[in-house]
Coordinates of C-alpha atoms in Angstrom, one line a residue:
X25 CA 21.0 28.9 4.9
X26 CA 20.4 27.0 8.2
X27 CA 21.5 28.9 11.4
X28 CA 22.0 27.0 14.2
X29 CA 22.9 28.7 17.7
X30 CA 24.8 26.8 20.6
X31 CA 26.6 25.0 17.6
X32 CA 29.3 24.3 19.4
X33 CA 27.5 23.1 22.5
X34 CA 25.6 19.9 23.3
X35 CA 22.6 19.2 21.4
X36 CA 23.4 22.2 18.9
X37 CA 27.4 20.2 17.9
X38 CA 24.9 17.2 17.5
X39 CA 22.4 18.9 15.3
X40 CA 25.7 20.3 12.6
X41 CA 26.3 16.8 12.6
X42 CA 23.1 15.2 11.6
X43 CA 22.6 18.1 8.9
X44 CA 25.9 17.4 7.1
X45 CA 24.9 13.5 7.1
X46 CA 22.0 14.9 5.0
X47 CA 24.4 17.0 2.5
X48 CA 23.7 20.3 4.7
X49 CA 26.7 22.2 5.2
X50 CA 25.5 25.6 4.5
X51 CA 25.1 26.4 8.1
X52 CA 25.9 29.2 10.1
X53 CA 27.1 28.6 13.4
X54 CA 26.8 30.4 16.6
X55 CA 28.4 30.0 19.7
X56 CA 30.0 31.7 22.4
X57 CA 33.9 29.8 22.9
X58 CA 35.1 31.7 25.5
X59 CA 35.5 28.0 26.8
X60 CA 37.9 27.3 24.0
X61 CA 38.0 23.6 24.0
X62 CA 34.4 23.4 23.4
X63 CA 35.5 23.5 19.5
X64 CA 36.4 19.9 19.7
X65 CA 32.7 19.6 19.3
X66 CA 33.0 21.0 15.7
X67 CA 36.2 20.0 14.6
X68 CA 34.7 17.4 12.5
X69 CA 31.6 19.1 10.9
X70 CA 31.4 21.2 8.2
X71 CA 30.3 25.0 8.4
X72 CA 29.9 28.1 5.8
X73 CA 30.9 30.4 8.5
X74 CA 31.1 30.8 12.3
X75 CA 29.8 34.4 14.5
X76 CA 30.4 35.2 18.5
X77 CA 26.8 35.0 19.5
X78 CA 26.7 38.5 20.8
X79 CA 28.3 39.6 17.4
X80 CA 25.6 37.9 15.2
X81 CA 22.6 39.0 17.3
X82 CA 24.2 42.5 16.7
X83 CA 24.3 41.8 12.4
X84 CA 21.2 40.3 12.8
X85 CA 18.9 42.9 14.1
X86 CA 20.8 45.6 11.8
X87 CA 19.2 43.4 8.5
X88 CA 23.1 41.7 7.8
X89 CA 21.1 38.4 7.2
X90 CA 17.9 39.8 6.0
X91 CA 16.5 37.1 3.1
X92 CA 19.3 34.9 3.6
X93 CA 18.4 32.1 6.2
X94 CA 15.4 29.4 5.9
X95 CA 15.7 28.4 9.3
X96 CA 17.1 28.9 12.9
X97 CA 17.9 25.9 15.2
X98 CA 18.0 27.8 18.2
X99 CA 20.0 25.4 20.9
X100 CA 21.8 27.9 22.3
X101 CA 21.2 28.6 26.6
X102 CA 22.8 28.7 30.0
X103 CA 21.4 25.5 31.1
X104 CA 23.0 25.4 34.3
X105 CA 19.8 24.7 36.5
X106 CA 22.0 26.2 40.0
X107 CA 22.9 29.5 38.3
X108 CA 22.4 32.3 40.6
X109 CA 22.7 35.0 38.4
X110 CA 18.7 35.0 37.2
X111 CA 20.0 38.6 34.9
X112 CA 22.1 36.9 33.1
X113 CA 19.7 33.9 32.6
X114 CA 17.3 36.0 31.8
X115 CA 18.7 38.3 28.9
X116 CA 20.7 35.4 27.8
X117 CA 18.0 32.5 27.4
X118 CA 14.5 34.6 27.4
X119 CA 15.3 37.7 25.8
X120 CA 17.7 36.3 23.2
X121 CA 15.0 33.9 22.5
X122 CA 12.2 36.4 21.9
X123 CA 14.8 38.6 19.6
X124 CA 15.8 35.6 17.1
X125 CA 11.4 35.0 17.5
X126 CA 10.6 38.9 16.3
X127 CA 13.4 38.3 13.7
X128 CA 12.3 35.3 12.2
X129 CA 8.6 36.1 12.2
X130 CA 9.7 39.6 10.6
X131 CA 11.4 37.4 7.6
X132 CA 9.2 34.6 7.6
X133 CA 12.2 32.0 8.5
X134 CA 11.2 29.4 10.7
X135 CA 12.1 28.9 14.6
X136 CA 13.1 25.7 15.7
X137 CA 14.0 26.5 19.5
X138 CA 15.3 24.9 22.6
X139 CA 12.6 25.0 25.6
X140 CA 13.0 22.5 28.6
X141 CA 11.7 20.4 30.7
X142 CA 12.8 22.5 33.7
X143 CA 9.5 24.4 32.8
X144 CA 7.2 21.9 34.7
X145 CA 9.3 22.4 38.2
X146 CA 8.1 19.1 40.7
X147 CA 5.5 17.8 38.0
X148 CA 3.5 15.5 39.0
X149 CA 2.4 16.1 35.3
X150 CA 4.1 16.8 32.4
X151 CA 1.9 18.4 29.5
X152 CA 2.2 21.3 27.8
X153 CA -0.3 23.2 29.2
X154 CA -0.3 26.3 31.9
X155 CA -1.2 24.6 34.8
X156 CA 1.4 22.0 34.7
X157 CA 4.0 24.9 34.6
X158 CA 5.7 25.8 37.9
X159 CA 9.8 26.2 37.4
X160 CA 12.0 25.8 40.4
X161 CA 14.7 27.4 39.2
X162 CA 15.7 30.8 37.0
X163 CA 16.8 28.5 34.5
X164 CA 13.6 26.7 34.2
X165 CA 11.4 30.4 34.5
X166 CA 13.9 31.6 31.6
X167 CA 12.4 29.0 29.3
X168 CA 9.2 29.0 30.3
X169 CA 8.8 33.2 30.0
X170 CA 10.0 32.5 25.9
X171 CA 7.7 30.1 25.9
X172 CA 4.7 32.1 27.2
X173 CA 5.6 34.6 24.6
X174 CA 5.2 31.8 21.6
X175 CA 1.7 31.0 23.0
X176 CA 0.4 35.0 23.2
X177 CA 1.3 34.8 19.4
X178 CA -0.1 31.8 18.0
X179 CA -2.5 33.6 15.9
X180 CA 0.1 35.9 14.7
X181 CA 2.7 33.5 13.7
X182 CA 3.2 33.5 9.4
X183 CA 6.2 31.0 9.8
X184 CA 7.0 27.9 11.5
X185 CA 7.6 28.2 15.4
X186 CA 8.1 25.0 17.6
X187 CA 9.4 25.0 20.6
X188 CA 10.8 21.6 22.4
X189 CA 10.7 20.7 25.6
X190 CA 13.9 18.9 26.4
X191 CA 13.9 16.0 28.8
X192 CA 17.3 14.9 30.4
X193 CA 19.2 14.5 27.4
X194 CA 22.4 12.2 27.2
X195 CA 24.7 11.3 24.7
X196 CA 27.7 12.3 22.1
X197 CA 29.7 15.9 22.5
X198 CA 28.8 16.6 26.0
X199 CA 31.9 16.6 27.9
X200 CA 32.2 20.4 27.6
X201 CA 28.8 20.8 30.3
X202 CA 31.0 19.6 33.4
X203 CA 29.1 19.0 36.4
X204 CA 25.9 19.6 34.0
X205 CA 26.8 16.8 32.0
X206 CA 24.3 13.7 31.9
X207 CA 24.7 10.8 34.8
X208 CA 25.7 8.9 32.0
X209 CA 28.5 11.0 31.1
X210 CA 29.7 10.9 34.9
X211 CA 29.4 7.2 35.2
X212 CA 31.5 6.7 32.3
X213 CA 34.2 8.7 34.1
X214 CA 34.0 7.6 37.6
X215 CA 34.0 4.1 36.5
X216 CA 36.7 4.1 34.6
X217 CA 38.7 5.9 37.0
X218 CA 37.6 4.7 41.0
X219 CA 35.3 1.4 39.6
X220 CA 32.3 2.4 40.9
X221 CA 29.7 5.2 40.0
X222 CA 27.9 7.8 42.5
X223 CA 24.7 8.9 42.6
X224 CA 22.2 10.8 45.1
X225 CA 20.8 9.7 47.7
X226 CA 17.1 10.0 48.2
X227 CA 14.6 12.3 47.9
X228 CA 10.8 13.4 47.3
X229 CA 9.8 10.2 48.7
X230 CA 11.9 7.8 46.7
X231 CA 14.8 5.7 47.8
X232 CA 18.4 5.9 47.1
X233 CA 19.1 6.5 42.8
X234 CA 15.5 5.4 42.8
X235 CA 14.3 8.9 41.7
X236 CA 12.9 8.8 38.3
X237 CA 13.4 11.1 35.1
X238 CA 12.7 10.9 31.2
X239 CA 16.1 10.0 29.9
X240 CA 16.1 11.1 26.0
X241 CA 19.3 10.4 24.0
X242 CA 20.4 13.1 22.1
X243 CA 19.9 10.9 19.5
X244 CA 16.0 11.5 19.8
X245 CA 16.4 15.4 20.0
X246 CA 18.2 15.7 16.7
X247 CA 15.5 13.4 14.9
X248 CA 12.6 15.3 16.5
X249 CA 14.1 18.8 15.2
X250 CA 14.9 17.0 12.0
X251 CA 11.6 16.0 11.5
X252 CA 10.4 19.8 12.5
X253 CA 12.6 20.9 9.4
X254 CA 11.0 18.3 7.4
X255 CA 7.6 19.4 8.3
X256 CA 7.4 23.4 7.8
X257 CA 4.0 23.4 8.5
X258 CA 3.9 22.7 12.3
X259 CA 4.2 24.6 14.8
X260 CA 3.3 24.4 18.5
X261 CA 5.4 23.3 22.2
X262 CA 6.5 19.7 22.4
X263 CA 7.9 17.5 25.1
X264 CA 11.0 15.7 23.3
X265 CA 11.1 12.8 25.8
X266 CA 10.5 8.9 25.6
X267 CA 7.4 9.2 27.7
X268 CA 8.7 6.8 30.2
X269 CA 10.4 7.5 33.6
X270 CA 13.2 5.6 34.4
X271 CA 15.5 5.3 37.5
X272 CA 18.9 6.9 38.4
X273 CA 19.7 3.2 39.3
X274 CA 18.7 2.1 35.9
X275 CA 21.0 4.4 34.3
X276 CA 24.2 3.6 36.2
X277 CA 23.2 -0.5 36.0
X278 CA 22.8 0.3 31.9
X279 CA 26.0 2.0 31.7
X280 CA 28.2 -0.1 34.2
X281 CA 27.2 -3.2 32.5
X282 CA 27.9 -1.9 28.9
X283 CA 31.8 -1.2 30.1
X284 CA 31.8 -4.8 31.1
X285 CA 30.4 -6.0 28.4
X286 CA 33.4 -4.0 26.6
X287 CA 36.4 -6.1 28.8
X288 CA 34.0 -9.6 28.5
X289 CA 32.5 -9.2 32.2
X290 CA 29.0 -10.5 32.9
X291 CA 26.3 -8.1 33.6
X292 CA 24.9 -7.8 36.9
X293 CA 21.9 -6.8 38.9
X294 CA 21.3 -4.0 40.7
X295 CA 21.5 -5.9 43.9
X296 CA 25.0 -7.2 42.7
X297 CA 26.8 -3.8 42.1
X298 CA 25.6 -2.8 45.6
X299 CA 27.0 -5.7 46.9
X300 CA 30.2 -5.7 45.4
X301 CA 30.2 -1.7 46.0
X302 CA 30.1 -0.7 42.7
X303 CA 27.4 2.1 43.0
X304 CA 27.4 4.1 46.1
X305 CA 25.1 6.4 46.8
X306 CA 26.1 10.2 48.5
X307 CA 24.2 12.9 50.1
X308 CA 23.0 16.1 47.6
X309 CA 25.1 19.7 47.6
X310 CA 23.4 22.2 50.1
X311 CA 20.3 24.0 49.0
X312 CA 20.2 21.6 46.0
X313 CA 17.3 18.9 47.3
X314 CA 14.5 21.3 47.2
X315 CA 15.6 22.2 43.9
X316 CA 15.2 18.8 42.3
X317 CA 13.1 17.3 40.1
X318 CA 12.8 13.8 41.8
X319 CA 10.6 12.5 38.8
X320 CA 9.9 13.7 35.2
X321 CA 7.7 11.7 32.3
X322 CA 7.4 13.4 29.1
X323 CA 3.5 13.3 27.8
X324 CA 4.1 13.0 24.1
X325 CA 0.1 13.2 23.7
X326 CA 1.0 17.0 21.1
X327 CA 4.2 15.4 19.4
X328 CA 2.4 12.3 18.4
X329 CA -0.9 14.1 17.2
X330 CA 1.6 16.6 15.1
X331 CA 2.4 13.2 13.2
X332 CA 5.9 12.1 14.8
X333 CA 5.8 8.6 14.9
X334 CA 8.9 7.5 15.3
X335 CA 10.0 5.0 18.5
X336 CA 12.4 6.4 21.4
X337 CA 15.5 4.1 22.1
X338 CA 15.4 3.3 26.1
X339 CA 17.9 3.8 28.5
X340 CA 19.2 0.4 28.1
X341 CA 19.9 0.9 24.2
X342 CA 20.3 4.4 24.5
X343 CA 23.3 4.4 27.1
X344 CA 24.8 1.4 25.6
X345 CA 25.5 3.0 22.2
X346 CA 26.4 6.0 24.2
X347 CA 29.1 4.2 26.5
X348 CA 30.4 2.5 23.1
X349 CA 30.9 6.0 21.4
X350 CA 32.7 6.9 24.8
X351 CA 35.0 4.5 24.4
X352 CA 35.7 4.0 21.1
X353 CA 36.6 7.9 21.4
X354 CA 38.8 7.6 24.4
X355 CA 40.8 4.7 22.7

């Protein structure tokens, strides 16, 4: 059996997904759907069986599951990076973490578990190594705490443990996050609604929706973690990015133009969506600037030396494909 936590959320509804297109449906699901509607994201994937996350961590550590599961796809977190409440994040994302960790090592089932990117706080680099660690946030200290715990036992680990560093992943099953969704997600909607898109204004030294981040699709993260399944024997911490660093503006030209393209419009330039008013830039939420990671670039230096070899698809193809599925679902 294949457990895989946050299966009802983002990444983790994505993940069901790609297991069942292999023939995988004996997978336990865990969520917390206190948001109701967030089921949507597993209405059309097949599970064994579904537990409350608090529920199953309770079964879990009184042996309900003992020599039952093969592997846990942990994807399950408060990812909200402006969360205030740093005891919740911490006993919901760090010591959750370290729990399913003790578990799985105890029953020699393998960890496949979210991490982020969040961990590296203003960069400038972006390696999986101590001294690039410096989180700006409780959400970002959260992950990077589990992951301190994974390196303490390297030496000690009998199963597989990998933890991945998520970039800024966009894509499918999303819509549940809200105002954590991708910039994708939003420029789908405020184009569609106003017919023009919004994003920040600038900061850390670069110019209006000029700031740069690793834009992944969630594509990406499900093959990586796929691939970790595949390949029992590695362990370690890997950035899941595409190792490039691409603009806000670059996001919003990518996804404007691929709803034009869907109503036979000609793609524009940057320059001419300004112009006609089409992207418009506004100032960031109080307290939220020096909070910001104004650019990101995955090092994929450790993931490509573990032997994944695969390509990333850029934001061009990435948020094309993404704003067809958008569509093709709201029709």
């Amino acid at each position: 059996m294949i457990i895989v936590t946050g299966a009802a959320g983002f990444i983790g509804a994505n993940l069901v997904k790609a297991l069942n297109a292999r023939g995988e449906t004996n997978i336990l699901a865990v969520d917390n759907l206190t948001r109701a509607d967030k089921f949507r994201n597993l209405a059309d994937c097949d599970i064994a069986d579904y537990w409350d996350k608090e529920a199953f961590l309770d079964a879990l550590v009184a042996g309900d599951f003992d020599g039952e599961v093969d592997a846990v796809l942990h994807q399950g977190a408060c990812s909200d990076t402006q969360g205030s409440d740093g005891r919740y994040m911490m006993d919901n994302n760090y010591r959750y973490t370290v729990t399913l960790l003790d578990w799985c090592q105890s029953e020699g089932a393998r960890l496949i578990y979210a991490s982020s990117a969040a961990v590296y706080g203003p960069g400038p680099e972006f390696r999986e190594v101590r001294n690039c660690e410096q989180p700006l946030n409780v959400y970002g200290y959260s992950k990077f705490l589990a992951d301190q715990v994974v390196r303490r036992r390297w030496d000690e680990l009998g199963s597989q443990v990998a933890g991945l560093r998520y970039f800024n992943v966009y894509g499918p099953r999303e819509d549940h996050k809200q105002r954590m969704a991708s910039v994708a997600f939003h420029c789908f909607n405020q184009y569609r609604a106003e017919g023009r898109v919004k994003l920040f204004e600038g900061s850390g030294g670069y110019g209006s929706g000029e700031q740069q981040r690793d834009f992944v699709s969630v594509e990406d993260a499900v093959a990586v973690n796929l691939w970790l399944l595949d390949h029992p024997d590695v362990s370690g911490i890997f950035n899941v990015g595409t190792g490039c660093a691409q603009s806000f503006n670059d996001v919003a030209v990518a996804a404007v133009n691929a709803l034009r393209a869907a109503h036979g419009e000609a793609a524009l330039s940057l320059a001419a969506m300004l112009n006609a008013g089409l992207i418009e830039y506004t100032a960031f939420p109080p307290g939220l600037a020096d909070k910001y990671q104004s650019f990101t670039r995955a090092d994929l230096t450790q993931l490509r030396r573990a032997g994944y070899g695969a390509p990333f698809l850029t934001v061009e193809e990435g948020v094309a494909r993404y704003m067809s599925w958008l569509l093709a679902r709201a029709a």
